[in-house]
Each structure stands twice: as structure tokens, then as C-alpha cells.
Short mmCIF file of C-alpha atoms and ligand atoms in Angstrom, two decimals:
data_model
loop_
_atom_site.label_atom_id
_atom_site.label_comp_id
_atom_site.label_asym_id
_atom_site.label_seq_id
_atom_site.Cartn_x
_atom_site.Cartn_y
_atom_site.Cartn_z
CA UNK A 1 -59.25 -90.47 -61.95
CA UNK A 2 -62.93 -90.93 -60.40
CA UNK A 3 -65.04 -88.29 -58.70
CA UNK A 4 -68.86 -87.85 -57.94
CA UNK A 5 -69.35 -84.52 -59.60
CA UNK A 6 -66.55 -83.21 -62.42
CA UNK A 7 -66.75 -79.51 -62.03
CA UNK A 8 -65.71 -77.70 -65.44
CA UNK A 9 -64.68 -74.06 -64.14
CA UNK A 10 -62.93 -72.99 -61.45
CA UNK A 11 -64.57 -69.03 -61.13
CA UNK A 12 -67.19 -67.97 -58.21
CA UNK A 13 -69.56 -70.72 -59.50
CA UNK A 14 -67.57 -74.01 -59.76
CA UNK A 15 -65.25 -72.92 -56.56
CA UNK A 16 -68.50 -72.78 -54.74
CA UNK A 17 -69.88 -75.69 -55.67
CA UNK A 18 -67.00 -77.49 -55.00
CA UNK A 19 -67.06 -76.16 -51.75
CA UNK A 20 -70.75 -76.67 -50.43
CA UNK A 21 -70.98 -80.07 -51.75
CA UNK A 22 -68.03 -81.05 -50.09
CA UNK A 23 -69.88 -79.98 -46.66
CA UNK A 24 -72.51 -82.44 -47.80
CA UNK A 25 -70.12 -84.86 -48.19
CA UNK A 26 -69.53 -84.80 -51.83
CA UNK A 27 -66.32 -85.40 -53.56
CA UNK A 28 -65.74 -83.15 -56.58
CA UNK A 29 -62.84 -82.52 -58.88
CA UNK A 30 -62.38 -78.70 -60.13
CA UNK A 31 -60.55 -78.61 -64.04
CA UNK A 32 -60.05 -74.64 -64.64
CA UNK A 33 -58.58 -73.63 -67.62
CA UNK A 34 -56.13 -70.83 -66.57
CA UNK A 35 -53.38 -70.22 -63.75
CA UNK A 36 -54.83 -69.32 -60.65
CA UNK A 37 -53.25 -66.32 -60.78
CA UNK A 38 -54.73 -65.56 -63.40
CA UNK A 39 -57.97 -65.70 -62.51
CA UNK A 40 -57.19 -63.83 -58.90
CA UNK A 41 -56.57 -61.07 -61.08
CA UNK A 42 -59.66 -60.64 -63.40
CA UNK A 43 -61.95 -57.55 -62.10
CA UNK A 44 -65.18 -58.03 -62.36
CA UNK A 45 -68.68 -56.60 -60.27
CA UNK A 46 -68.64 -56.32 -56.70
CA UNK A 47 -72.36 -56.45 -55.07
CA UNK A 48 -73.42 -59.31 -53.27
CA UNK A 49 -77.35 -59.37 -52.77
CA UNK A 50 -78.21 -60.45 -48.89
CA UNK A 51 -79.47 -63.96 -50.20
CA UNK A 52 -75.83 -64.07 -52.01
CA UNK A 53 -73.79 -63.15 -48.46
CA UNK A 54 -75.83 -65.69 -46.52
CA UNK A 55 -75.10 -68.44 -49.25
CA UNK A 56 -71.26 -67.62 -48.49
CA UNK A 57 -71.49 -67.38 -44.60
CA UNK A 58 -73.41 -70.86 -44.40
CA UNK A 59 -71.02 -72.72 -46.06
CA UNK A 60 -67.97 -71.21 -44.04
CA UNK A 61 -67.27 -68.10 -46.30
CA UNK A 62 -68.55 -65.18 -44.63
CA UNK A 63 -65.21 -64.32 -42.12
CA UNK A 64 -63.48 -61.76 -44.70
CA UNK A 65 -66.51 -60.70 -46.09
CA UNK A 66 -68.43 -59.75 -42.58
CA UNK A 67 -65.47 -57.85 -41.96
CA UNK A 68 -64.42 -55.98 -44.76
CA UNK A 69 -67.61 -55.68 -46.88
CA UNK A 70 -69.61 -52.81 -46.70
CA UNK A 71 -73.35 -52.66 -46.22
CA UNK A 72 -75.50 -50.87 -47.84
CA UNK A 73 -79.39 -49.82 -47.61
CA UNK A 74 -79.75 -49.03 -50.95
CA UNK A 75 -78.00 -47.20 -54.06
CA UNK A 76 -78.69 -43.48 -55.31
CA UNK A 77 -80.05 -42.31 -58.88
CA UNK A 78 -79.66 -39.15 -60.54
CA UNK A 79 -80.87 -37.87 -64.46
CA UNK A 80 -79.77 -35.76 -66.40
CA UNK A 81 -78.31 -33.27 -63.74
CA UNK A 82 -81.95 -33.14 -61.55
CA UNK A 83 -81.69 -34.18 -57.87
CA UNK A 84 -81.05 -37.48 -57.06
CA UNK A 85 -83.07 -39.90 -55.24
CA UNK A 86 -82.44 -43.07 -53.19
CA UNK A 87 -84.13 -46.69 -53.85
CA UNK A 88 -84.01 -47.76 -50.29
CA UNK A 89 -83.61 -51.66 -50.27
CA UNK A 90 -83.78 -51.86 -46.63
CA UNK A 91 -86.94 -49.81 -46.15
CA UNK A 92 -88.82 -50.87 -49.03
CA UNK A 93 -87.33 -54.71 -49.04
CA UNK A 94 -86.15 -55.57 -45.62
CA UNK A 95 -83.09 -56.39 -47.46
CA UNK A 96 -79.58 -55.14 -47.20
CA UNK A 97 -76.59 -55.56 -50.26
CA UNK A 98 -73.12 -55.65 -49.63
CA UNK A 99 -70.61 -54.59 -51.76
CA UNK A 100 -67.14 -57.03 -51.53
CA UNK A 101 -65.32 -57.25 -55.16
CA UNK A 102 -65.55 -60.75 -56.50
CA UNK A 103 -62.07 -61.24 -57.03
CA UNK A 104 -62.20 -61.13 -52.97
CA UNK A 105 -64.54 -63.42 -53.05
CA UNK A 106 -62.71 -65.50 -55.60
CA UNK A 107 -59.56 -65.58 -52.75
CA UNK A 108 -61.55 -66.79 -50.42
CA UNK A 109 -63.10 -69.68 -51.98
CA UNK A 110 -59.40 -70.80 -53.07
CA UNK A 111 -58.30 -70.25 -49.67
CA UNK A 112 -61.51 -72.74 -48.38
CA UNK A 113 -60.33 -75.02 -51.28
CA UNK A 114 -56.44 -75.29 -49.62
CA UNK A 115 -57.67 -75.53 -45.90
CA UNK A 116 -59.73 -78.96 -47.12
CA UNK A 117 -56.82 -80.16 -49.73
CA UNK A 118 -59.75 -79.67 -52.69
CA UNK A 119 -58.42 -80.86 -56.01
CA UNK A 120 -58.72 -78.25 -58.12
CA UNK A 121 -56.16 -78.62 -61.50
CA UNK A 122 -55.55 -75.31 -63.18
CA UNK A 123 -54.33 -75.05 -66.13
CA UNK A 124 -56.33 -78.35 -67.53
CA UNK A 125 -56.51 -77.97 -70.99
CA UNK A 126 -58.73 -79.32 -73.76
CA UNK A 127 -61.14 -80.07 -71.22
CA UNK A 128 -64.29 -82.19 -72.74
CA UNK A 129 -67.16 -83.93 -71.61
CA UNK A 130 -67.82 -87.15 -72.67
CA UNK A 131 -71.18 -89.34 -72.67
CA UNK A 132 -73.21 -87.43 -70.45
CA UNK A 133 -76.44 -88.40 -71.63
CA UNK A 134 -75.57 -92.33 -70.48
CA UNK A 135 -75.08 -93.05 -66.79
CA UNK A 136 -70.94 -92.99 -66.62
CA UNK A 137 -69.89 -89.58 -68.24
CA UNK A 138 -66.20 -88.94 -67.59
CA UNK A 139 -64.50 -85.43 -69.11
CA UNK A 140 -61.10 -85.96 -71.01
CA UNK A 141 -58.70 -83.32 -70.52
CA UNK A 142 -54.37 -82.42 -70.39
CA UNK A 143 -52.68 -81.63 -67.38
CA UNK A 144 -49.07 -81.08 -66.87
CA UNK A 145 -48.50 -82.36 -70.35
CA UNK A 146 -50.28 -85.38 -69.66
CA UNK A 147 -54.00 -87.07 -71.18
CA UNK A 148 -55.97 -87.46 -68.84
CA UNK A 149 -59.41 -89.24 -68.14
CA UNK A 150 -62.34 -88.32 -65.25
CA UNK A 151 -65.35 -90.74 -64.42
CA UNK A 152 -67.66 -89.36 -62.56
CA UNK A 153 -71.23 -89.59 -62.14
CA UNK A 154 -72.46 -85.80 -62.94
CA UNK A 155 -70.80 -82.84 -64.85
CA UNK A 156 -71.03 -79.23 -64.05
CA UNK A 157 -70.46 -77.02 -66.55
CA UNK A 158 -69.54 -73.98 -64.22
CA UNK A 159 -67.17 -72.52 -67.19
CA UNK A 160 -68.60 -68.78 -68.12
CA UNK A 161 -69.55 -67.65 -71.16
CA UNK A 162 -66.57 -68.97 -72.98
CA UNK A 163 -66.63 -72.50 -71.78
CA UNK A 164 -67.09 -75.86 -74.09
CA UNK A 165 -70.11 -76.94 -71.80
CA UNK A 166 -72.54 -75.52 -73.55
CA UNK A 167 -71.42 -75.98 -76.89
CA UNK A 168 -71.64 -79.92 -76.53
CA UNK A 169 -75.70 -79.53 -76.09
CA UNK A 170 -77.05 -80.30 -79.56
CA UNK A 171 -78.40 -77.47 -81.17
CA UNK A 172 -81.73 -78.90 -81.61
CA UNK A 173 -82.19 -79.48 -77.65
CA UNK A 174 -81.08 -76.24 -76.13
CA UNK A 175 -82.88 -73.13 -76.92
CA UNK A 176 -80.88 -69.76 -77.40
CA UNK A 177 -81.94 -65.92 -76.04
CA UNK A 178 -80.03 -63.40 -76.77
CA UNK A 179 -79.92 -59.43 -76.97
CA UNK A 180 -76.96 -57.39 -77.71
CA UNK A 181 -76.81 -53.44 -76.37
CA UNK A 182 -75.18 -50.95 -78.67
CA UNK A 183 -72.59 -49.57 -76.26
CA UNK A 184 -70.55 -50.73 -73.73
CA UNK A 185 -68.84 -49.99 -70.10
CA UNK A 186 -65.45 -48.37 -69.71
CA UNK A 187 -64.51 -49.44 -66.16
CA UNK A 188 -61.63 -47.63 -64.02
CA UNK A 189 -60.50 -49.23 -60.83
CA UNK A 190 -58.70 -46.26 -58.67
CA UNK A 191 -56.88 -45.89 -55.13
CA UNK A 192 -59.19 -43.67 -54.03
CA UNK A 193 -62.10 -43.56 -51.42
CA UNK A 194 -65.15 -43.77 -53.00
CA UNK A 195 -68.23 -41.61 -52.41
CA UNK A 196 -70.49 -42.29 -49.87
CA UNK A 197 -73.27 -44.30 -51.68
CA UNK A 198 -73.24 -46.67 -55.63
CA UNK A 199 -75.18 -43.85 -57.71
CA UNK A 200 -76.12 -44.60 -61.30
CA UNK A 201 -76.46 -41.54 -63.34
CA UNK A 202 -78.17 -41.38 -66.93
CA UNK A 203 -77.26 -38.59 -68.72
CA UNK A 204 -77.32 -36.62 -72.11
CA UNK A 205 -73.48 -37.45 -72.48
CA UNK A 206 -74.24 -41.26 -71.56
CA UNK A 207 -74.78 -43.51 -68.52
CA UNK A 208 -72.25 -43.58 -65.32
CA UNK A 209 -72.00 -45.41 -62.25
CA UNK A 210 -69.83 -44.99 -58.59
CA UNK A 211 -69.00 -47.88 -57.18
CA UNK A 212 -66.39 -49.23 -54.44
CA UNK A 213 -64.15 -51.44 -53.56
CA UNK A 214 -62.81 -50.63 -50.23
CA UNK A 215 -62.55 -47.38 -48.31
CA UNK A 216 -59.77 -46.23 -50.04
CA UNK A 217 -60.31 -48.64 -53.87
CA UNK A 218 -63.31 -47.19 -55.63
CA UNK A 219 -64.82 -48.57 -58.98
CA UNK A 220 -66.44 -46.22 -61.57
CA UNK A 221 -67.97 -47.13 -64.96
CA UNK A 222 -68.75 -44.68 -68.26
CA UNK A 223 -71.26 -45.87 -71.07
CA UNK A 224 -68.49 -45.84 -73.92
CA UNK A 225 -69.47 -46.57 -77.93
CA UNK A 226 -68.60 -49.94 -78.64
CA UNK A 227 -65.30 -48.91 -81.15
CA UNK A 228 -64.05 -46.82 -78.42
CA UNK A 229 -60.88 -48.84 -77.47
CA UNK A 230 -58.73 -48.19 -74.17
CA UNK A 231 -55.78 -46.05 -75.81
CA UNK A 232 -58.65 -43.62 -76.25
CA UNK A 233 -59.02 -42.89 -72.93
CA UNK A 234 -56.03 -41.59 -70.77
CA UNK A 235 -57.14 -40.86 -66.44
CA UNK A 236 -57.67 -37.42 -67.39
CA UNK A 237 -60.30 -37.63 -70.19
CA UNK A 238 -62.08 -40.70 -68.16
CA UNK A 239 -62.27 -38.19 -64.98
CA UNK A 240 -63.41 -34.62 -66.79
CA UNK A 241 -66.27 -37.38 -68.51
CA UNK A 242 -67.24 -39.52 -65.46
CA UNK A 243 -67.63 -35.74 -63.40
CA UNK A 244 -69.39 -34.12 -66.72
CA UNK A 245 -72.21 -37.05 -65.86
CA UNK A 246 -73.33 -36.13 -62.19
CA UNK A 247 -74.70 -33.20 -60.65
CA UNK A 248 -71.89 -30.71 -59.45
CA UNK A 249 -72.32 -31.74 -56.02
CA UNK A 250 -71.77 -35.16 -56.40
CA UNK A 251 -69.21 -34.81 -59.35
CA UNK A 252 -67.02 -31.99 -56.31
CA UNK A 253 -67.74 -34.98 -54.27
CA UNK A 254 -65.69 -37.80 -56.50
CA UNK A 255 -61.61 -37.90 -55.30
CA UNK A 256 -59.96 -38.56 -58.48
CA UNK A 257 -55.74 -40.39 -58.92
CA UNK A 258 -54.31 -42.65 -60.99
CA UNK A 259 -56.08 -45.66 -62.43
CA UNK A 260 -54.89 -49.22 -61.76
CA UNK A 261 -57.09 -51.11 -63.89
CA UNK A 262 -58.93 -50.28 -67.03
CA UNK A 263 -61.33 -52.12 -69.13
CA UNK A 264 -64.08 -51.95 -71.51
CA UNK A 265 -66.92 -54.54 -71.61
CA UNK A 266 -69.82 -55.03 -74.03
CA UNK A 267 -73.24 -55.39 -72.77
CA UNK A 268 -75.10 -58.12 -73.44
CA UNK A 269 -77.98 -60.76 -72.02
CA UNK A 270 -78.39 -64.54 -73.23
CA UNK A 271 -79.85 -67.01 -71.43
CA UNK A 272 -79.57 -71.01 -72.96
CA UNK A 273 -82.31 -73.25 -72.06
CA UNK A 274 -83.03 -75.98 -70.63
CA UNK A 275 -79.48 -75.75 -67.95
CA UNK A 276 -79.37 -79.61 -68.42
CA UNK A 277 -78.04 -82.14 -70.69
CA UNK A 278 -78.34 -85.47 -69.46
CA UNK A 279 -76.29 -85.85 -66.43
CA UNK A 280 -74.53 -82.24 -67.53
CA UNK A 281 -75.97 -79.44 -65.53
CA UNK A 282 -75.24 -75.65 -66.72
CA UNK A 283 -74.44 -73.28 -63.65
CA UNK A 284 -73.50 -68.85 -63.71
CA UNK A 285 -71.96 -67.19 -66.99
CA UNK A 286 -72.10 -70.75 -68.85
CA UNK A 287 -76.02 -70.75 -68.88
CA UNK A 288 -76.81 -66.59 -69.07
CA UNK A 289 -75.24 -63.91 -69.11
CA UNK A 290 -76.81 -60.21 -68.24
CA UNK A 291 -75.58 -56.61 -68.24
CA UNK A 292 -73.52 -55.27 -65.53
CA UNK A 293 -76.75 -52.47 -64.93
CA UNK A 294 -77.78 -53.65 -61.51
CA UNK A 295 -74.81 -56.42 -60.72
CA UNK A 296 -76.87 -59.29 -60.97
CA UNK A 297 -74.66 -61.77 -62.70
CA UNK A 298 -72.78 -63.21 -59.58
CA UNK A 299 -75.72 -63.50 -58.04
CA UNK A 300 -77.27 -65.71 -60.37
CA UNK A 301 -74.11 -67.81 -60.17
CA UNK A 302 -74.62 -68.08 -56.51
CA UNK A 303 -78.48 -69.18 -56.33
CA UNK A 304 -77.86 -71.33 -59.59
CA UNK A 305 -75.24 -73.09 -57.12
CA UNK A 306 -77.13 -72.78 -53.88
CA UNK A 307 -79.79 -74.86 -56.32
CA UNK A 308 -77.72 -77.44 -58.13
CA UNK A 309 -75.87 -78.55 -54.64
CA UNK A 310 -78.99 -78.98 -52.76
CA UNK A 311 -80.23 -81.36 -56.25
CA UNK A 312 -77.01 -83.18 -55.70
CA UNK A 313 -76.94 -83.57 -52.03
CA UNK A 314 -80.66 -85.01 -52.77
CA UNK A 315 -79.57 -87.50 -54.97
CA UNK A 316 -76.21 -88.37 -52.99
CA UNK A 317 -77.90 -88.37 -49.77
CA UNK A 318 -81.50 -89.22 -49.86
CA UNK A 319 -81.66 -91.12 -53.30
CA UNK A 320 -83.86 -88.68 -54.72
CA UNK A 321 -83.51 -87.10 -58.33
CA UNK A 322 -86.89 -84.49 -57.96
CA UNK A 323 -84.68 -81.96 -57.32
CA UNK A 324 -82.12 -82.67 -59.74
CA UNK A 325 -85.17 -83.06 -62.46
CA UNK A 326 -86.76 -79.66 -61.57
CA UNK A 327 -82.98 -77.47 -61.61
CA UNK A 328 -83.22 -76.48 -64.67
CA UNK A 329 -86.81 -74.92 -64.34
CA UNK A 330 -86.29 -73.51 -60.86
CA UNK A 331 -82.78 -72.02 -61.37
CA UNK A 332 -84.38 -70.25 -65.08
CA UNK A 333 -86.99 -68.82 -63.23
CA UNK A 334 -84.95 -66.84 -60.89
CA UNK A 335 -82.69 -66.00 -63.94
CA UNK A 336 -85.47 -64.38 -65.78
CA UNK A 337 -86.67 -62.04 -62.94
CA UNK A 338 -82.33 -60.68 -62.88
CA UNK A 339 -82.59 -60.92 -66.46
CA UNK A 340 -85.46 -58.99 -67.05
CA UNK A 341 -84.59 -56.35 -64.49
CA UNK A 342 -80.87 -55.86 -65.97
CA UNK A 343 -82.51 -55.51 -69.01
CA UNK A 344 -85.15 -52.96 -67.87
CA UNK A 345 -82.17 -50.98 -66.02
CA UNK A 346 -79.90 -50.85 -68.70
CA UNK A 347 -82.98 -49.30 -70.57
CA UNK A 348 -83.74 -47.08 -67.84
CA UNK A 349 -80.50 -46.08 -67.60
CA UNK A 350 -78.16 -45.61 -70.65
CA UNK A 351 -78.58 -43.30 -73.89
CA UNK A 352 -78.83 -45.38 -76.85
CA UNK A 353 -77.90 -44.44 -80.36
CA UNK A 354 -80.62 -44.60 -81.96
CA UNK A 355 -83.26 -43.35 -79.76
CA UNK A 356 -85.49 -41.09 -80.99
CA UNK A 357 -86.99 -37.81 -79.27
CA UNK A 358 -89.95 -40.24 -78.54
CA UNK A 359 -88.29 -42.71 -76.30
CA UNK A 360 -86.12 -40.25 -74.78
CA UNK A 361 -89.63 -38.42 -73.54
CA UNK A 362 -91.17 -41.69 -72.39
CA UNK A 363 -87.43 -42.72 -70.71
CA UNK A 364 -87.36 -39.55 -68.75
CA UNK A 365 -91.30 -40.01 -67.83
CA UNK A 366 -90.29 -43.30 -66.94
CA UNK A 367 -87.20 -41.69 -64.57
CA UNK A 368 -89.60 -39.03 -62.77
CA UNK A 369 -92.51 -41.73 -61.98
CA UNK A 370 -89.82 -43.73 -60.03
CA UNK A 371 -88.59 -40.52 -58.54
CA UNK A 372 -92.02 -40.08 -57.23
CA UNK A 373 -93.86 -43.18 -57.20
CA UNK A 374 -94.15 -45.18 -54.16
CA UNK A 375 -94.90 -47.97 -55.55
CA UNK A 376 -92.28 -48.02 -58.44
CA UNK A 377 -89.92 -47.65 -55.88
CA UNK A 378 -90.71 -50.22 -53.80
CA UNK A 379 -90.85 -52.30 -56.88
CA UNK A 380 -87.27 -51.72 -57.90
CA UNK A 381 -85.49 -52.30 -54.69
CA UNK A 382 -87.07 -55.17 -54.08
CA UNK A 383 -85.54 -56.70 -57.88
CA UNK A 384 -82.17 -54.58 -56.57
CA UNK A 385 -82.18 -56.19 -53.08
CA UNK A 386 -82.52 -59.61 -54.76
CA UNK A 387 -85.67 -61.97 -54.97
CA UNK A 388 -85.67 -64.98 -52.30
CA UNK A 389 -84.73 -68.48 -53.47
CA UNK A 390 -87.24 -71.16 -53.77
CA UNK A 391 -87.95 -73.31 -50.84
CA UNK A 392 -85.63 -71.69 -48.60
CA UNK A 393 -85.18 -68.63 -46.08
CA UNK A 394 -83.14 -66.93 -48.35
N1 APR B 401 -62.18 -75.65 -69.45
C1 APR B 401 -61.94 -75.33 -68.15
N2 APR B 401 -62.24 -74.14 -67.61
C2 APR B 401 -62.81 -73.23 -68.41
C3 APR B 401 -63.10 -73.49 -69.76
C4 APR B 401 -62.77 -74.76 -70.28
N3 APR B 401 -63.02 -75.09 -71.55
N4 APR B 401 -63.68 -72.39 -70.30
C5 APR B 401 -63.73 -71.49 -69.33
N5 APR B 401 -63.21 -71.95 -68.18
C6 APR B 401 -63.08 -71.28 -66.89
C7 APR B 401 -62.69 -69.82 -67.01
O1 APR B 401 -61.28 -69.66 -67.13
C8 APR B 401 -63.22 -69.25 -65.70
O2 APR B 401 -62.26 -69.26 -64.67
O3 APR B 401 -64.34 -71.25 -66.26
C9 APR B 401 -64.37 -70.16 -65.33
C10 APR B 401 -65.70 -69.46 -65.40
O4 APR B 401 -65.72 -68.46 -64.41
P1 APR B 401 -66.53 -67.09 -64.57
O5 APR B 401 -66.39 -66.56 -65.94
O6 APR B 401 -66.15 -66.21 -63.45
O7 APR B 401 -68.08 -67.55 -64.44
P2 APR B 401 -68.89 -68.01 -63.14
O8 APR B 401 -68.06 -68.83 -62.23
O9 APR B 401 -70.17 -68.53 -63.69
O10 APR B 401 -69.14 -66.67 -62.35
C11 APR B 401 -70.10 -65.75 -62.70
O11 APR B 401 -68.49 -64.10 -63.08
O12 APR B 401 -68.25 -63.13 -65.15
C12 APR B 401 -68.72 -62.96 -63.88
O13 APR B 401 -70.58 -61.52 -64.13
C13 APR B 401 -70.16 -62.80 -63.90
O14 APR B 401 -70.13 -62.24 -61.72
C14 APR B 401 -70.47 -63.27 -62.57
C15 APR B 401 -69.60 -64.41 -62.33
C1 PHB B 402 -69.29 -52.79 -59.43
O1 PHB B 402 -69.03 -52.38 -58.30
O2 PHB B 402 -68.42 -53.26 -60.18
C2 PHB B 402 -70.70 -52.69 -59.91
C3 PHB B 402 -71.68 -52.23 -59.06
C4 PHB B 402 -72.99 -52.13 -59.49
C5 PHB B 402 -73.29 -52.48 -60.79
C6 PHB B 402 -72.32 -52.96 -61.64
C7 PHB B 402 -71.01 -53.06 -61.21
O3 PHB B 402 -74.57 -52.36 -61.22
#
């Protein structure tokens, strides 16, 4: 088989690269390692910064998403039980957010993929690339029981945090970040509607956040300690906990009912640099990864794509590899404003074990100046609203 770009991944970020470069007239060939039902069905954040929503309306995306996402002007915070305030995006930013889960997302980009007859094999297994610091790399991979061989003239490892991409940089050319929270996120996907605006609450029994879905599908998440495993939490103990960490009138306010999905999830950042290897270029979960606290990670996946297809349409199109030689440094930079303000929220935000009276003092000081700052406000929702891409209106 031959293809101009082998995309390794078939989640939010290879699906969408497939896509865009095929409206700049770029074949591509998607290997994903699972069913595609399976990965319809994997729940995962649901905000989509403005710059992320225009991405997916450009290239053809929007339809669903203009109709059934919901827009917001910005999300509510409340502390330990004291009024809460809201960080007005809109006012502050002259940016809206939309929340539309990903696995929607995820539906639509398949459904894009059948309208053009996209080749994207799922369930291609022992997927590897191959040479791709000469000028033919190919990936070698099985499919349907068969051995199969891809040239192609770049790789994109678009594969998440689990993927081989990034394990087939040497160690001594790819530099490693990493930092590893003591807690994680006990996720409940319910039936129910959801209340009115996406509050995060920190509180003395731990961090919680209301989220949404749909009018009637909400999303809520509990900080959980990290042995807690699911069998420890029936509906009932999740709602009395999730309702013990707002303020009455929000916690009278949140329609409780059976759960449909429930997960927990570890908290963690890493970022790898550079997000290049040769002619292999790292895009989303495969390159960094960053707490849920503030929904940034699709987003990165997005502009990390928006970047890497407008390198490749460069090269394809106009014979020029600038932007394909700067990716790397342009895509990281955007990556470490998201994954400095996940970080910083996920402080702001969550109880930790260890803290001591100290830092619980200077985290609450920290809580009341953005309650009553101007300018701290303004700062965060202009990191929550989502910082504009480089050398574009976005
Ligand atoms: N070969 C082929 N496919 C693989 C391999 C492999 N060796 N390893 C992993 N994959 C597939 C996974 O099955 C998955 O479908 O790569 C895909 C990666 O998709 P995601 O994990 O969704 O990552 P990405 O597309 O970068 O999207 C980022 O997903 O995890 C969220 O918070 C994250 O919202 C962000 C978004
Ligand atoms: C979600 O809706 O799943 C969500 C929203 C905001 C976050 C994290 C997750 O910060």
C-alpha cells in the first residue's frame, strides 16, 4: 500500500487530520488499533474552546455541532461553601466555549470519513513505523489476519498516550516532562438535565465539577483517592458526595437518576519534546497529556492538527518545509500555556493530601483574589476561553 501521510490513530486527532488534509488534497491512510465501536463508546471531556469549533466548521464539521452544542459565556466557581462567582469568557475574552461531548465529535468525523470513502483500517494491529528518519518511511502492521506494508512519505503519530509512536524516538533525542497528581476523578455520566452553568467547586471534602452533555445527559466529576476503585461507589454514595461539595442552593439545584457510565481517571501532565522524529510528527495525547481541570486536552489535539496540516499542505502544495521545520516549536508553545494553566487549576482547585495548613491559607487567598480581582479574572478566562493559534484568525 502507498499513501502521502500514514496516520497512526484513529481518535479526534488522526480522524481530523485525515480529514483536513484530504480538503487540501492529501491522501492519507488511518491504522487505529481498536473496533470502531469501540472507540464510539469511550467517554471522555466535552468542551470545545471557540478556536476548537471553528477548526471543525471550516473543514465541514460544524452541522451537528452548531446545532446541538451548547454555548456558553463562561463557567461558575464556588469554595468551600462561599458564594460562587462567574469567570466570564465572553466579557473578559470576546470568546465563547461550547460544550459537545467528544465522542459526538468522534461520530462525526467517522461519518465525514464514510461520505469521502477515507481508508481508515481498524483493528490494525502491531502497527510500527519504520525508517522515518530516511526519506521513504513506511509503517508495518496486521490487518484481517494479514502482514501488511505502508510507504508513505510522512508519519503521524496521532495514537494517545498509549501509542508505539513515541516510544520509537530514541531516548537520547526526545526530552520527557512529567508530573503525577495524588488523586484522581470519579466521573458519572447520568440521564439527567444538567444545571444551568459547568461550576467547579473546591471543597474541604475534595474537588467537584457539573458538567453536560445534552439537555437531558449531564456529566459530573468527584476528586476520588487514587485506591478508590468503582465497586466503592454505588449512585447513591456518588450523589450524597457530589451534593455534600456545593453550596445548598446549587447542590437543591442538581437532578439526580441512575448512572450510565462510570469511571475513574488519574490525573496527570507530560509533555515529550521535540513532537518530531525525522519525517514522524507527534500530534494530541501521543505528545502531552494534561489534567481534565479546565478540558484542555482536545483542544490541544485540535490546534496540534490545525498546525501539522497546514505544515503538510505547505510542503505538498507549495514545496515548502518552514512550516513543517518550525511544528514542533509552534505546536509546544501553545501546549505549555494549556499545560501550565491545567496545572495551575488543578492546584487551584483540588485538596491534596499532603497539604499543609500553609498552602491551604495561601490556596484560599489565592481563591478570594480571583473572586475579587479584575484582573485575575480577566486573566483566567482568557487561558479558559482558549489562546489564539499562531498566524491565523483563530
Ligand atoms: N496502533 C494504532 N492505533 C493506536 C495505537 C497503536 N499502536 N495505540 C493507540 N492507538 C489508537 C487508540 O486506540 C486511539 O483510538 O490511537 C487513538 C488515540 O486517540 P485518543 O486517545 O483519543 O487521542 P487523540 O486523538 O490525541 O485525542 C486527544 O482524547 O484522550 C482524549 O483528553 C484527550 O480529549 C483529548 C483527546
Ligand atoms: C466534561 O464535560 O467532561 C468536562 C468539562 C470541563 C472540564 C473537564 C471535563 O474541566
Amino acid at each position: 500500500m502507498k499513501t502521502q501521510v500514514a496516520i497512526i490513530g484513529g481518535g479526534p486527532a488522526g480522524l481530523l487530520l485525515s480529514e483536513i488534509l484530504h480538503r487540501n488534497g492529501i491522501e492519507s491512510v488511518v491504522l487505529e488499533r481498536r473496533s470502531r465501536a469501540y472507540v464510539l463508546g469511550r467517554i471522555r471531556a466535552g468542551v470545545l474552546e471557540e478556536g476548537s469549533v471553528k477548526v471543525l466548521c471550516d473543514n465541514g464539521l460544524g452541522d451537528r455541532l452548531l446545532r446541538d452544542g451548547h454555548v456558553h459565556d463562561g463557567a461558575q466557581l464556588v469554595w468551600a461553601g462561599r458564594d460562587s462567582f462567574f469567570i466570564d469568557c465572553y466579557k473578559e475574552a470576546g470568546k465563547r466555549f461550547t460544550t459537545y461531548g467528544q465522542t459526538q465529535v468522534q461520530e462525526d468525523l467517522f461519518a465525514a470519513a464514510d461520505r469521502r470513502n477515507a481508508t481508515v483500517l481498524d483493528e490494525a494491529t502491531d502497527v510500527m513505523p519504520m525508517d522515518v528518519t530516511t526519506d521513504r518511511p513506511y509503517v508495518t502492521f496486521k490487518h484481517r489476519g494479514e502482514n501488511l506494508r505502508l510507504d508513505c512519505d510522512f508519519v503521524a503519530g496521532c495514537d494517545g498516550k498509549h501509542g508505539v509512536s513515541r516510544s520509537i524516538i530514541p531516548a537520547d533525542q526526545q526530552k520527557f516532562y512529567e508530573k503525577v497528581f495524588p488523586f484522581g476523578w470519579l466521573g458519572v455520566l447520568s440521564e439527567t438535565p444538567p444545571i444551568e452553568h459547568l461550576t467547579y467547586a473546591n471543597h474541604p471534602r475534595g474537588f467537584a465539577l457539573a458538567s453536560m452533555r445534552n439537555p437531558m445527559l449531564s456529566r459530573y466529576y468527584i476528586q476520588v483517592p487514587l485506591d478508590n476503585r468503582i465497586e466503592d461507589w454505588s449512585d447513591d454514595r456518588f450523589w450524597t458526595e457530589l451534593k455534600a461539595r456545593y453550596p445548598k442552593e446549587i447542590a437543591d439545584a442538581i437532578v439526580t437518576g441512575p448512572s450510565i457510565e462510570k469511571s475513574i481517571a488519574p490525573l496527570r501532565s507530560f509533555v515529550t519534546e521535540p513532537m518530531r522524529y525525522g519525517r514522524l510528527f507527534l500530534a494530541g495525547d501521543a505528545a502531552h497529556i494534561v489534567p481534565p481541570t479546565g478540558a484542555k486536552g482536545l483542544n490541544l489535539a485540535v490546534s496540534d492538527v490545525f498546525y501539522l496540516s497546514r505544515a503538510l499542505a505547505s510542503h505538498f502544495n507549495h514545496g515548502s518545509d518552514a512550516m513543517l521545520d518550525s511544528y514542533s516549536e509552534m505546536a509546544l508553545r501553545r501546549v505549555w500555556s494549556s499545560v501550565r494553566f491545567s496545572w495551575w487549576l488543578t492546584n487551584l482547585m483540588h485538596r491534596f493530601p499532603d497539604m499543609s495548613e500553609f498552602d491551604q491559607r495561601a490556596q484560599e487567598a489565592e481563591l478570594n483574589f480571583l473572586a475579587t480581582s479584575h484582573h485575575a479574572h480577566a486573566s483566567v478566562a482568557e487561558q479558559y476561553a482558549g489562546l489564539p493559534f499562531e498566524g491565523a484568525h483563530i
